[in-house]
Amino acid sequence: MSGQSLLVPGELSPTRSVPGNIRRPEYVGKPAPAPYTGPEVQTPATIEAMRTAGRIAAQAMAEAAKHIAPGVTTDRLDKVAHEYMCDHGAYPSTLGYRGFPKSLCTSVNEVICHGIPDSTVLRDGDIVNLDVTAYIGGVHGDNNATYLVGDVDEESRLLVERTREALNRAIKAVRPGRQINVIGRVIESYAKRFGYGVVRDFTGHGINTSFHSGLIIPHYDSPHATTVMQPGMTFTIEPMLTLGTHEYDMWDDGWTVVTKDRERTAQFEHTLVVTETGADILTLP
């Protein structure tokens, strides 16, 4: 490990506003979203709308990533992504989702996922995951990636590189007719080569008009993930690999998930549609 001190919660800035002409998801202002009751296989029109949402989410993430540097706050990254999505007519899906207060997640070092952007200052040697979802045209596009901050130690750099490769390998395993658990089998077998932990309790998910449809995509070889992939199914794959245990603790904010041993963790994510021959990535800039 790099020897960096552990994270502590920072101060939140005021809630950012979204122009009134931008369509909100149905869950904004409610304690929870309405349960999704539609199909996992989407129409061509929905898939094309998701491609637009996914492109905006990917571009917003890339724009925020340009500002990653020692001395920059995670709140600053939130502001950049928020403004990009709003400028392109999209609503930041996380803002108001089950009360989440910000427009993306910023998960630093030992934070597995759902870190809340605040006054935390990025330090030389940190790693930080940006998780951005855009809502436009009645659908969501969701992606994330882990970035290096300044001069990062070799162990952390390799973790990031290999987590990206785990996602790439999982995407290549997607085929109609295969069970969902092939995705986790590929990720887990690759991660075990390096002694990494594979987070089990936070997963990929179905996505479409719903941010989380109810379809679960485990990143380990789950005997219960027997749903068969079909052309037109849309979901995320987002492996979270750790230098130590896959077990976790949650901060008092009810969102920030950290590794129980406080070892570092990395994550990468794309939204996909199953095609006749494999998978098509919908979150490309």
PDB file of C-alpha atoms in Angstrom:
ATOM      1  CA  MET A   1       0.000   0.000   0.000  1.00  0.00           C
ATOM      2  CA  SER A   2       0.998   3.604  -0.500  1.00  0.00           C
ATOM      3  CA  GLY A   3       0.994   4.560   3.180  1.00  0.00           C
ATOM      4  CA  GLN A   4      -1.666   7.251   2.674  1.00  0.00           C
ATOM      5  CA  SER A   5      -3.788   8.080   5.712  1.00  0.00           C
ATOM      6  CA  LEU A   6      -7.357   6.773   5.654  1.00  0.00           C
ATOM      7  CA  LEU A   7     -10.221   8.891   4.394  1.00  0.00           C
ATOM      8  CA  VAL A   8     -12.619  10.769   6.632  1.00  0.00           C
ATOM      9  CA  PRO A   9     -15.860  12.458   5.578  1.00  0.00           C
ATOM     10  CA  GLY A  10     -15.551  16.023   4.309  1.00  0.00           C
ATOM     11  CA  GLU A  11     -18.038  18.892   4.126  1.00  0.00           C
ATOM     12  CA  LEU A  12     -20.859  18.847   1.581  1.00  0.00           C
ATOM     13  CA  SER A  13     -21.534  21.828  -0.651  1.00  0.00           C
ATOM     14  CA  PRO A  14     -25.134  22.960  -1.277  1.00  0.00           C
ATOM     15  CA  THR A  15     -27.235  20.816  -3.605  1.00  0.00           C
ATOM     16  CA  ARG A  16     -26.668  21.741  -7.224  1.00  0.00           C
ATOM     17  CA  SER A  17     -29.653  22.869  -9.269  1.00  0.00           C
ATOM     18  CA  VAL A  18     -30.836  21.360 -12.550  1.00  0.00           C
ATOM     19  CA  PRO A  19     -32.572  23.545 -15.151  1.00  0.00           C
ATOM     20  CA  GLY A  20     -36.325  23.172 -15.031  1.00  0.00           C
ATOM     21  CA  ASN A  21     -36.605  22.160 -18.677  1.00  0.00           C
ATOM     22  CA  ILE A  22     -34.591  18.967 -18.096  1.00  0.00           C
ATOM     23  CA  ARG A  23     -36.752  15.896 -17.545  1.00  0.00           C
ATOM     24  CA  ARG A  24     -36.354  14.298 -14.120  1.00  0.00           C
ATOM     25  CA  PRO A  25     -36.464  10.559 -13.366  1.00  0.00           C
ATOM     26  CA  GLU A  26     -39.637   9.586 -11.534  1.00  0.00           C
ATOM     27  CA  TYR A  27     -37.807   8.938  -8.258  1.00  0.00           C
ATOM     28  CA  VAL A  28     -36.571  12.503  -7.736  1.00  0.00           C
ATOM     29  CA  GLY A  29     -38.166  13.891  -4.594  1.00  0.00           C
ATOM     30  CA  LYS A  30     -39.285  10.416  -3.442  1.00  0.00           C
ATOM     31  CA  PRO A  31     -37.723   8.082  -0.851  1.00  0.00           C
ATOM     32  CA  ALA A  32     -37.235   5.317  -3.441  1.00  0.00           C
ATOM     33  CA  PRO A  33     -37.899   4.586  -7.111  1.00  0.00           C
ATOM     34  CA  ALA A  34     -41.010   2.792  -8.273  1.00  0.00           C
ATOM     35  CA  PRO A  35     -40.310  -0.925  -8.817  1.00  0.00           C
ATOM     36  CA  TYR A  36     -39.517  -1.773 -12.431  1.00  0.00           C
ATOM     37  CA  THR A  37     -42.053  -4.148 -13.955  1.00  0.00           C
ATOM     38  CA  GLY A  38     -41.023  -4.018 -17.603  1.00  0.00           C
ATOM     39  CA  PRO A  39     -38.934  -6.428 -19.670  1.00  0.00           C
ATOM     40  CA  GLU A  40     -35.153  -6.845 -19.534  1.00  0.00           C
ATOM     41  CA  VAL A  41     -35.079  -7.082 -23.347  1.00  0.00           C
ATOM     42  CA  GLN A  42     -35.420  -3.587 -24.796  1.00  0.00           C
ATOM     43  CA  THR A  43     -36.766  -2.276 -28.086  1.00  0.00           C
ATOM     44  CA  PRO A  44     -34.372  -0.888 -30.704  1.00  0.00           C
ATOM     45  CA  ALA A  45     -35.682   2.615 -29.935  1.00  0.00           C
ATOM     46  CA  THR A  46     -34.931   2.251 -26.239  1.00  0.00           C
ATOM     47  CA  ILE A  47     -31.454   0.911 -26.991  1.00  0.00           C
ATOM     48  CA  GLU A  48     -30.681   3.891 -29.234  1.00  0.00           C
ATOM     49  CA  ALA A  49     -31.921   6.275 -26.549  1.00  0.00           C
ATOM     50  CA  MET A  50     -29.656   4.493 -24.063  1.00  0.00           C
ATOM     51  CA  ARG A  51     -26.749   4.926 -26.459  1.00  0.00           C
ATOM     52  CA  THR A  52     -27.324   8.683 -26.312  1.00  0.00           C
ATOM     53  CA  ALA A  53     -27.562   8.662 -22.509  1.00  0.00           C
ATOM     54  CA  GLY A  54     -24.495   6.449 -22.279  1.00  0.00           C
ATOM     55  CA  ARG A  55     -22.463   8.711 -24.543  1.00  0.00           C
ATOM     56  CA  ILE A  56     -23.294  11.768 -22.442  1.00  0.00           C
ATOM     57  CA  ALA A  57     -22.421   9.896 -19.240  1.00  0.00           C
ATOM     58  CA  ALA A  58     -19.092   8.789 -20.723  1.00  0.00           C
ATOM     59  CA  GLN A  59     -18.283  12.292 -21.940  1.00  0.00           C
ATOM     60  CA  ALA A  60     -19.217  13.826 -18.574  1.00  0.00           C
ATOM     61  CA  MET A  61     -16.929  11.346 -16.817  1.00  0.00           C
ATOM     62  CA  ALA A  62     -14.095  12.119 -19.224  1.00  0.00           C
ATOM     63  CA  GLU A  63     -14.567  15.851 -18.711  1.00  0.00           C
ATOM     64  CA  ALA A  64     -14.470  15.474 -14.917  1.00  0.00           C
ATOM     65  CA  ALA A  65     -11.409  13.227 -15.197  1.00  0.00           C
ATOM     66  CA  LYS A  66      -9.483  16.023 -16.925  1.00  0.00           C
ATOM     67  CA  HIS A  67      -9.575  17.876 -13.596  1.00  0.00           C
ATOM     68  CA  ILE A  68      -8.168  15.024 -11.476  1.00  0.00           C
ATOM     69  CA  ALA A  69      -4.944  16.194  -9.861  1.00  0.00           C
ATOM     70  CA  PRO A  70      -3.418  16.557  -6.401  1.00  0.00           C
ATOM     71  CA  GLY A  71      -5.096  19.436  -4.579  1.00  0.00           C
ATOM     72  CA  VAL A  72      -8.455  19.156  -6.364  1.00  0.00           C
ATOM     73  CA  THR A  73     -11.558  18.404  -4.273  1.00  0.00           C
ATOM     74  CA  THR A  74     -13.979  15.640  -5.152  1.00  0.00           C
ATOM     75  CA  ASP A  75     -16.717  18.308  -5.041  1.00  0.00           C
ATOM     76  CA  ARG A  76     -14.992  20.062  -7.931  1.00  0.00           C
ATOM     77  CA  LEU A  77     -15.241  16.870  -9.998  1.00  0.00           C
ATOM     78  CA  ASP A  78     -18.939  16.690  -9.163  1.00  0.00           C
ATOM     79  CA  LYS A  79     -19.449  20.267 -10.360  1.00  0.00           C
ATOM     80  CA  VAL A  80     -17.743  19.568 -13.706  1.00  0.00           C
ATOM     81  CA  ALA A  81     -19.780  16.415 -14.418  1.00  0.00           C
ATOM     82  CA  HIS A  82     -23.024  18.050 -13.217  1.00  0.00           C
ATOM     83  CA  GLU A  83     -22.586  21.042 -15.497  1.00  0.00           C
ATOM     84  CA  TYR A  84     -21.633  18.879 -18.469  1.00  0.00           C
ATOM     85  CA  MET A  85     -24.742  16.706 -18.157  1.00  0.00           C
ATOM     86  CA  CYS A  86     -27.057  19.677 -17.671  1.00  0.00           C
ATOM     87  CA  ASP A  87     -25.466  21.548 -20.594  1.00  0.00           C
ATOM     88  CA  HIS A  88     -26.267  18.522 -22.773  1.00  0.00           C
ATOM     89  CA  GLY A  89     -29.878  18.208 -21.629  1.00  0.00           C
ATOM     90  CA  ALA A  90     -29.347  15.256 -19.292  1.00  0.00           C
ATOM     91  CA  TYR A  91     -30.258  14.835 -15.636  1.00  0.00           C
ATOM     92  CA  PRO A  92     -27.523  13.412 -13.336  1.00  0.00           C
ATOM     93  CA  SER A  93     -29.194  10.131 -12.345  1.00  0.00           C
ATOM     94  CA  THR A  94     -27.610   9.884  -8.888  1.00  0.00           C
ATOM     95  CA  LEU A  95     -28.870  13.324  -7.783  1.00  0.00           C
ATOM     96  CA  GLY A  96     -31.826  12.575  -5.529  1.00  0.00           C
ATOM     97  CA  TYR A  97     -31.714   8.814  -6.072  1.00  0.00           C
ATOM     98  CA  ARG A  98     -32.793   7.437  -2.675  1.00  0.00           C
ATOM     99  CA  GLY A  99     -31.620  10.752  -1.269  1.00  0.00           C
ATOM    100  CA  PHE A 100     -28.091  10.701  -2.712  1.00  0.00           C
ATOM    101  CA  PRO A 101     -26.994  14.353  -2.591  1.00  0.00           C
ATOM    102  CA  LYS A 102     -24.606  14.651  -5.548  1.00  0.00           C
ATOM    103  CA  SER A 103     -24.365  14.169  -9.313  1.00  0.00           C
ATOM    104  CA  LEU A 104     -21.716  11.441  -9.411  1.00  0.00           C
ATOM    105  CA  CYS A 105     -19.898   9.120  -7.003  1.00  0.00           C
ATOM    106  CA  THR A 106     -16.233   9.725  -6.157  1.00  0.00           C
ATOM    107  CA  SER A 107     -14.678   6.688  -4.458  1.00  0.00           C
ATOM    108  CA  VAL A 108     -11.101   7.264  -3.270  1.00  0.00           C
ATOM    109  CA  ASN A 109      -8.559   4.560  -2.288  1.00  0.00           C
ATOM    110  CA  GLU A 110     -10.308   2.228   0.187  1.00  0.00           C
ATOM    111  CA  VAL A 111     -13.820   3.315  -0.875  1.00  0.00           C
ATOM    112  CA  ILE A 112     -15.402   0.459  -2.842  1.00  0.00           C
ATOM    113  CA  CYS A 113     -18.316   2.481  -4.203  1.00  0.00           C
ATOM    114  CA  HIS A 114     -20.858   5.261  -3.595  1.00  0.00           C
ATOM    115  CA  GLY A 115     -18.418   7.823  -2.212  1.00  0.00           C
ATOM    116  CA  ILE A 116     -20.092  11.233  -1.876  1.00  0.00           C
ATOM    117  CA  PRO A 117     -18.239  14.194  -3.436  1.00  0.00           C
ATOM    118  CA  ASP A 118     -17.339  16.751  -0.775  1.00  0.00           C
ATOM    119  CA  SER A 119     -14.446  18.904   0.422  1.00  0.00           C
ATOM    120  CA  THR A 120     -12.046  15.930   0.379  1.00  0.00           C
ATOM    121  CA  VAL A 121      -8.820  16.955  -1.362  1.00  0.00           C
ATOM    122  CA  LEU A 122      -7.163  14.457  -3.703  1.00  0.00           C
ATOM    123  CA  ARG A 123      -3.549  13.711  -2.770  1.00  0.00           C
ATOM    124  CA  ASP A 124      -0.585  12.676  -4.832  1.00  0.00           C
ATOM    125  CA  GLY A 125      -0.636   8.865  -4.919  1.00  0.00           C
ATOM    126  CA  ASP A 126      -4.413   8.463  -4.518  1.00  0.00           C
ATOM    127  CA  ILE A 127      -6.658   6.510  -6.840  1.00  0.00           C
ATOM    128  CA  VAL A 128     -10.212   7.743  -7.429  1.00  0.00           C
ATOM    129  CA  ASN A 129     -13.200   6.162  -9.126  1.00  0.00           C
ATOM    130  CA  LEU A 130     -15.722   8.359 -10.920  1.00  0.00           C
ATOM    131  CA  ASP A 131     -19.179   6.812 -11.381  1.00  0.00           C
ATOM    132  CA  VAL A 132     -21.427   8.842 -13.687  1.00  0.00           C
ATOM    133  CA  THR A 133     -24.963   8.093 -14.866  1.00  0.00           C
ATOM    134  CA  ALA A 134     -26.980  10.318 -17.210  1.00  0.00           C
ATOM    135  CA  TYR A 135     -30.762  10.325 -17.723  1.00  0.00           C
ATOM    136  CA  ILE A 136     -32.108  11.652 -21.005  1.00  0.00           C
ATOM    137  CA  GLY A 137     -34.835  10.528 -23.370  1.00  0.00           C
ATOM    138  CA  GLY A 138     -36.445   8.568 -20.544  1.00  0.00           C
ATOM    139  CA  VAL A 139     -33.492   6.180 -20.079  1.00  0.00           C
ATOM    140  CA  HIS A 140     -30.223   5.916 -18.161  1.00  0.00           C
ATOM    141  CA  GLY A 141     -26.602   5.324 -19.207  1.00  0.00           C
ATOM    142  CA  ASP A 142     -24.177   4.311 -16.439  1.00  0.00           C
ATOM    143  CA  ASN A 143     -20.372   4.054 -16.437  1.00  0.00           C
ATOM    144  CA  ASN A 144     -17.383   4.378 -14.145  1.00  0.00           C
ATOM    145  CA  ALA A 145     -13.605   4.220 -14.190  1.00  0.00           C
ATOM    146  CA  THR A 146     -10.729   4.461 -11.724  1.00  0.00           C
ATOM    147  CA  TYR A 147      -8.045   7.089 -12.258  1.00  0.00           C
ATOM    148  CA  LEU A 148      -4.547   7.672 -10.898  1.00  0.00           C
ATOM    149  CA  VAL A 149      -3.803  10.890  -9.009  1.00  0.00           C
ATOM    150  CA  GLY A 150      -0.237  12.011  -9.588  1.00  0.00           C
ATOM    151  CA  ASP A 151       2.520   9.509  -8.811  1.00  0.00           C
ATOM    152  CA  VAL A 152       0.821   6.267  -7.760  1.00  0.00           C
ATOM    153  CA  ASP A 153       2.595   3.218  -6.309  1.00  0.00           C
ATOM    154  CA  GLU A 154       3.028   0.149  -8.488  1.00  0.00           C
ATOM    155  CA  GLU A 155       0.684  -2.079  -6.471  1.00  0.00           C
ATOM    156  CA  SER A 156      -2.193   0.377  -6.879  1.00  0.00           C
ATOM    157  CA  ARG A 157      -1.405   1.008 -10.534  1.00  0.00           C
ATOM    158  CA  LEU A 158      -1.518  -2.709 -11.296  1.00  0.00           C
ATOM    159  CA  LEU A 159      -4.790  -3.084  -9.388  1.00  0.00           C
ATOM    160  CA  VAL A 160      -6.359  -0.394 -11.565  1.00  0.00           C
ATOM    161  CA  GLU A 161      -4.954  -1.853 -14.781  1.00  0.00           C
ATOM    162  CA  ARG A 162      -6.098  -5.370 -13.935  1.00  0.00           C
ATOM    163  CA  THR A 163      -9.578  -4.270 -12.868  1.00  0.00           C
ATOM    164  CA  ARG A 164     -10.009  -2.617 -16.259  1.00  0.00           C
ATOM    165  CA  GLU A 165      -8.862  -5.864 -17.882  1.00  0.00           C
ATOM    166  CA  ALA A 166     -11.353  -7.847 -15.765  1.00  0.00           C
ATOM    167  CA  LEU A 167     -14.170  -5.736 -17.177  1.00  0.00           C
ATOM    168  CA  ASN A 168     -12.887  -6.172 -20.723  1.00  0.00           C
ATOM    169  CA  ARG A 169     -12.719  -9.951 -20.307  1.00  0.00           C
ATOM    170  CA  ALA A 170     -16.220 -10.052 -18.841  1.00  0.00           C
ATOM    171  CA  ILE A 171     -17.628  -8.074 -21.775  1.00  0.00           C
ATOM    172  CA  LYS A 172     -16.054 -10.559 -24.196  1.00  0.00           C
ATOM    173  CA  ALA A 173     -17.805 -13.403 -22.329  1.00  0.00           C
ATOM    174  CA  VAL A 174     -21.273 -11.984 -23.013  1.00  0.00           C
ATOM    175  CA  ARG A 175     -23.183 -14.132 -25.519  1.00  0.00           C
ATOM    176  CA  PRO A 176     -26.872 -14.817 -26.052  1.00  0.00           C
ATOM    177  CA  GLY A 177     -27.765 -18.237 -24.686  1.00  0.00           C
ATOM    178  CA  ARG A 178     -25.199 -18.115 -21.896  1.00  0.00           C
ATOM    179  CA  GLN A 179     -26.152 -17.744 -18.255  1.00  0.00           C
ATOM    180  CA  ILE A 180     -25.362 -14.490 -16.454  1.00  0.00           C
ATOM    181  CA  ASN A 181     -22.978 -16.306 -14.096  1.00  0.00           C
ATOM    182  CA  VAL A 182     -20.395 -16.694 -16.869  1.00  0.00           C
ATOM    183  CA  ILE A 183     -19.647 -12.983 -16.339  1.00  0.00           C
ATOM    184  CA  GLY A 184     -18.722 -13.422 -12.696  1.00  0.00           C
ATOM    185  CA  ARG A 185     -16.852 -16.646 -13.418  1.00  0.00           C
ATOM    186  CA  VAL A 186     -14.540 -14.842 -15.853  1.00  0.00           C
ATOM    187  CA  ILE A 187     -13.948 -11.920 -13.465  1.00  0.00           C
ATOM    188  CA  GLU A 188     -13.338 -14.068 -10.397  1.00  0.00           C
ATOM    189  CA  SER A 189     -10.965 -16.474 -12.144  1.00  0.00           C
ATOM    190  CA  TYR A 190      -8.904 -13.581 -13.486  1.00  0.00           C
ATOM    191  CA  ALA A 191      -8.808 -11.741 -10.131  1.00  0.00           C
ATOM    192  CA  LYS A 192      -7.706 -14.879  -8.279  1.00  0.00           C
ATOM    193  CA  ARG A 193      -4.526 -15.000 -10.378  1.00  0.00           C
ATOM    194  CA  PHE A 194      -3.347 -11.923  -8.494  1.00  0.00           C
ATOM    195  CA  GLY A 195      -4.820 -12.711  -5.071  1.00  0.00           C
ATOM    196  CA  TYR A 196      -7.401  -9.920  -5.343  1.00  0.00           C
ATOM    197  CA  GLY A 197     -10.678  -9.894  -3.493  1.00  0.00           C
ATOM    198  CA  VAL A 198     -13.868  -9.681  -5.577  1.00  0.00           C
ATOM    199  CA  VAL A 199     -16.636  -7.621  -3.984  1.00  0.00           C
ATOM    200  CA  ARG A 200     -19.799  -9.721  -3.781  1.00  0.00           C
ATOM    201  CA  ASP A 201     -22.502  -7.556  -2.216  1.00  0.00           C
ATOM    202  CA  PHE A 202     -22.418  -4.778  -4.810  1.00  0.00           C
ATOM    203  CA  THR A 203     -23.113  -5.896  -8.343  1.00  0.00           C
ATOM    204  CA  GLY A 204     -23.913  -4.954 -11.881  1.00  0.00           C
ATOM    205  CA  HIS A 205     -27.583  -4.431 -12.673  1.00  0.00           C
ATOM    206  CA  GLY A 206     -30.227  -4.234 -15.305  1.00  0.00           C
ATOM    207  CA  ILE A 207     -30.721  -0.697 -16.615  1.00  0.00           C
ATOM    208  CA  ASN A 208     -33.116   0.916 -19.090  1.00  0.00           C
ATOM    209  CA  THR A 209     -35.945   3.313 -18.240  1.00  0.00           C
ATOM    210  CA  SER A 210     -35.116   2.202 -14.685  1.00  0.00           C
ATOM    211  CA  PHE A 211     -31.770   3.039 -13.068  1.00  0.00           C
ATOM    212  CA  HIS A 212     -31.776  -0.446 -11.470  1.00  0.00           C
ATOM    213  CA  SER A 213     -34.280  -2.848 -13.005  1.00  0.00           C
ATOM    214  CA  GLY A 214     -33.899  -5.707 -10.527  1.00  0.00           C
ATOM    215  CA  LEU A 215     -31.683  -7.885 -12.731  1.00  0.00           C
ATOM    216  CA  ILE A 216     -28.487  -8.689 -10.785  1.00  0.00           C
ATOM    217  CA  ILE A 217     -25.088  -9.219 -12.440  1.00  0.00           C
ATOM    218  CA  PRO A 218     -22.709 -10.785  -9.850  1.00  0.00           C
ATOM    219  CA  HIS A 219     -18.977 -10.359 -10.350  1.00  0.00           C
ATOM    220  CA  TYR A 220     -18.213 -13.747  -8.803  1.00  0.00           C
ATOM    221  CA  ASP A 221     -19.309 -17.193  -9.937  1.00  0.00           C
ATOM    222  CA  SER A 222     -22.772 -17.321  -8.390  1.00  0.00           C
ATOM    223  CA  PRO A 223     -24.769 -20.552  -8.761  1.00  0.00           C
ATOM    224  CA  HIS A 224     -27.938 -18.457  -8.501  1.00  0.00           C
ATOM    225  CA  ALA A 225     -27.231 -16.228 -11.514  1.00  0.00           C
ATOM    226  CA  THR A 226     -28.859 -18.574 -14.015  1.00  0.00           C
ATOM    227  CA  THR A 227     -30.769 -16.000 -16.078  1.00  0.00           C
ATOM    228  CA  VAL A 228     -29.998 -16.644 -19.744  1.00  0.00           C
ATOM    229  CA  MET A 229     -28.765 -13.680 -21.763  1.00  0.00           C
ATOM    230  CA  GLN A 230     -30.914 -12.705 -24.731  1.00  0.00           C
ATOM    231  CA  PRO A 231     -30.371 -10.207 -27.547  1.00  0.00           C
ATOM    232  CA  GLY A 232     -31.659  -6.805 -26.480  1.00  0.00           C
ATOM    233  CA  MET A 233     -30.997  -7.264 -22.753  1.00  0.00           C
ATOM    234  CA  THR A 234     -29.347  -4.188 -21.239  1.00  0.00           C
ATOM    235  CA  PHE A 235     -27.275  -4.222 -18.062  1.00  0.00           C
ATOM    236  CA  THR A 236     -24.059  -3.022 -16.459  1.00  0.00           C
ATOM    237  CA  ILE A 237     -20.916  -4.957 -15.625  1.00  0.00           C
ATOM    238  CA  GLU A 238     -18.856  -3.159 -12.964  1.00  0.00           C
ATOM    239  CA  PRO A 239     -16.297  -5.357 -11.161  1.00  0.00           C
ATOM    240  CA  MET A 240     -14.857  -4.101  -7.873  1.00  0.00           C
ATOM    241  CA  LEU A 241     -11.505  -5.727  -7.051  1.00  0.00           C
ATOM    242  CA  THR A 242      -9.570  -5.245  -3.817  1.00  0.00           C
ATOM    243  CA  LEU A 243      -6.008  -5.728  -2.617  1.00  0.00           C
ATOM    244  CA  GLY A 244      -7.382  -7.556   0.416  1.00  0.00           C
ATOM    245  CA  THR A 245     -10.753  -8.761   1.648  1.00  0.00           C
ATOM    246  CA  HIS A 246     -14.038  -8.396  -0.234  1.00  0.00           C
ATOM    247  CA  GLU A 247     -15.773  -7.633   3.069  1.00  0.00           C
ATOM    248  CA  TYR A 248     -16.801  -4.059   3.787  1.00  0.00           C
ATOM    249  CA  ASP A 249     -17.982  -1.460   6.271  1.00  0.00           C
ATOM    250  CA  MET A 250     -20.348   1.428   5.583  1.00  0.00           C
ATOM    251  CA  TRP A 251     -19.938   4.966   6.825  1.00  0.00           C
ATOM    252  CA  ASP A 252     -22.665   6.632   8.860  1.00  0.00           C
ATOM    253  CA  ASP A 253     -23.807   8.515   5.751  1.00  0.00           C
ATOM    254  CA  GLY A 254     -25.464   5.280   4.607  1.00  0.00           C
ATOM    255  CA  TRP A 255     -23.684   5.397   1.236  1.00  0.00           C
ATOM    256  CA  THR A 256     -19.887   5.274   1.446  1.00  0.00           C
ATOM    257  CA  VAL A 257     -18.709   1.648   1.343  1.00  0.00           C
ATOM    258  CA  VAL A 258     -15.087   0.966   2.418  1.00  0.00           C
ATOM    259  CA  THR A 259     -13.064  -2.234   2.523  1.00  0.00           C
ATOM    260  CA  LYS A 260     -13.112  -3.759   5.986  1.00  0.00           C
ATOM    261  CA  ASP A 261      -9.312  -4.014   6.040  1.00  0.00           C
ATOM    262  CA  ARG A 262      -9.011  -0.521   4.450  1.00  0.00           C
ATOM    263  CA  GLU A 263      -6.947  -1.896   1.584  1.00  0.00           C
ATOM    264  CA  ARG A 264      -7.362  -0.205  -1.767  1.00  0.00           C
ATOM    265  CA  THR A 265      -9.994  -1.109  -4.333  1.00  0.00           C
ATOM    266  CA  ALA A 266     -10.677  -0.282  -7.983  1.00  0.00           C
ATOM    267  CA  GLN A 267     -13.715  -0.491 -10.260  1.00  0.00           C
ATOM    268  CA  PHE A 268     -14.644  -0.101 -13.932  1.00  0.00           C
ATOM    269  CA  GLU A 269     -18.106  -0.154 -15.515  1.00  0.00           C
ATOM    270  CA  HIS A 270     -19.908  -0.066 -18.837  1.00  0.00           C
ATOM    271  CA  THR A 271     -23.570  -0.299 -19.812  1.00  0.00           C
ATOM    272  CA  LEU A 272     -24.076  -3.022 -22.436  1.00  0.00           C
ATOM    273  CA  VAL A 273     -26.692  -4.451 -24.732  1.00  0.00           C
ATOM    274  CA  VAL A 274     -26.553  -8.138 -25.656  1.00  0.00           C
ATOM    275  CA  THR A 275     -26.378  -8.575 -29.431  1.00  0.00           C
ATOM    276  CA  GLU A 276     -26.800 -11.629 -31.651  1.00  0.00           C
ATOM    277  CA  THR A 277     -23.056 -12.293 -31.426  1.00  0.00           C
ATOM    278  CA  GLY A 278     -21.882 -10.738 -28.150  1.00  0.00           C
ATOM    279  CA  ALA A 279     -22.171  -7.350 -26.501  1.00  0.00           C
ATOM    280  CA  ASP A 280     -22.316  -3.748 -27.675  1.00  0.00           C
ATOM    281  CA  ILE A 281     -21.009  -1.094 -25.259  1.00  0.00           C
ATOM    282  CA  LEU A 282     -23.496   1.786 -24.887  1.00  0.00           C
ATOM    283  CA  THR A 283     -21.254   4.013 -22.737  1.00  0.00           C
ATOM    284  CA  LEU A 284     -18.667   5.143 -25.244  1.00  0.00           C
ATOM    285  CA  PRO A 285     -17.729   8.840 -25.501  1.00  0.00           C
TER     286      PRO A 285
END
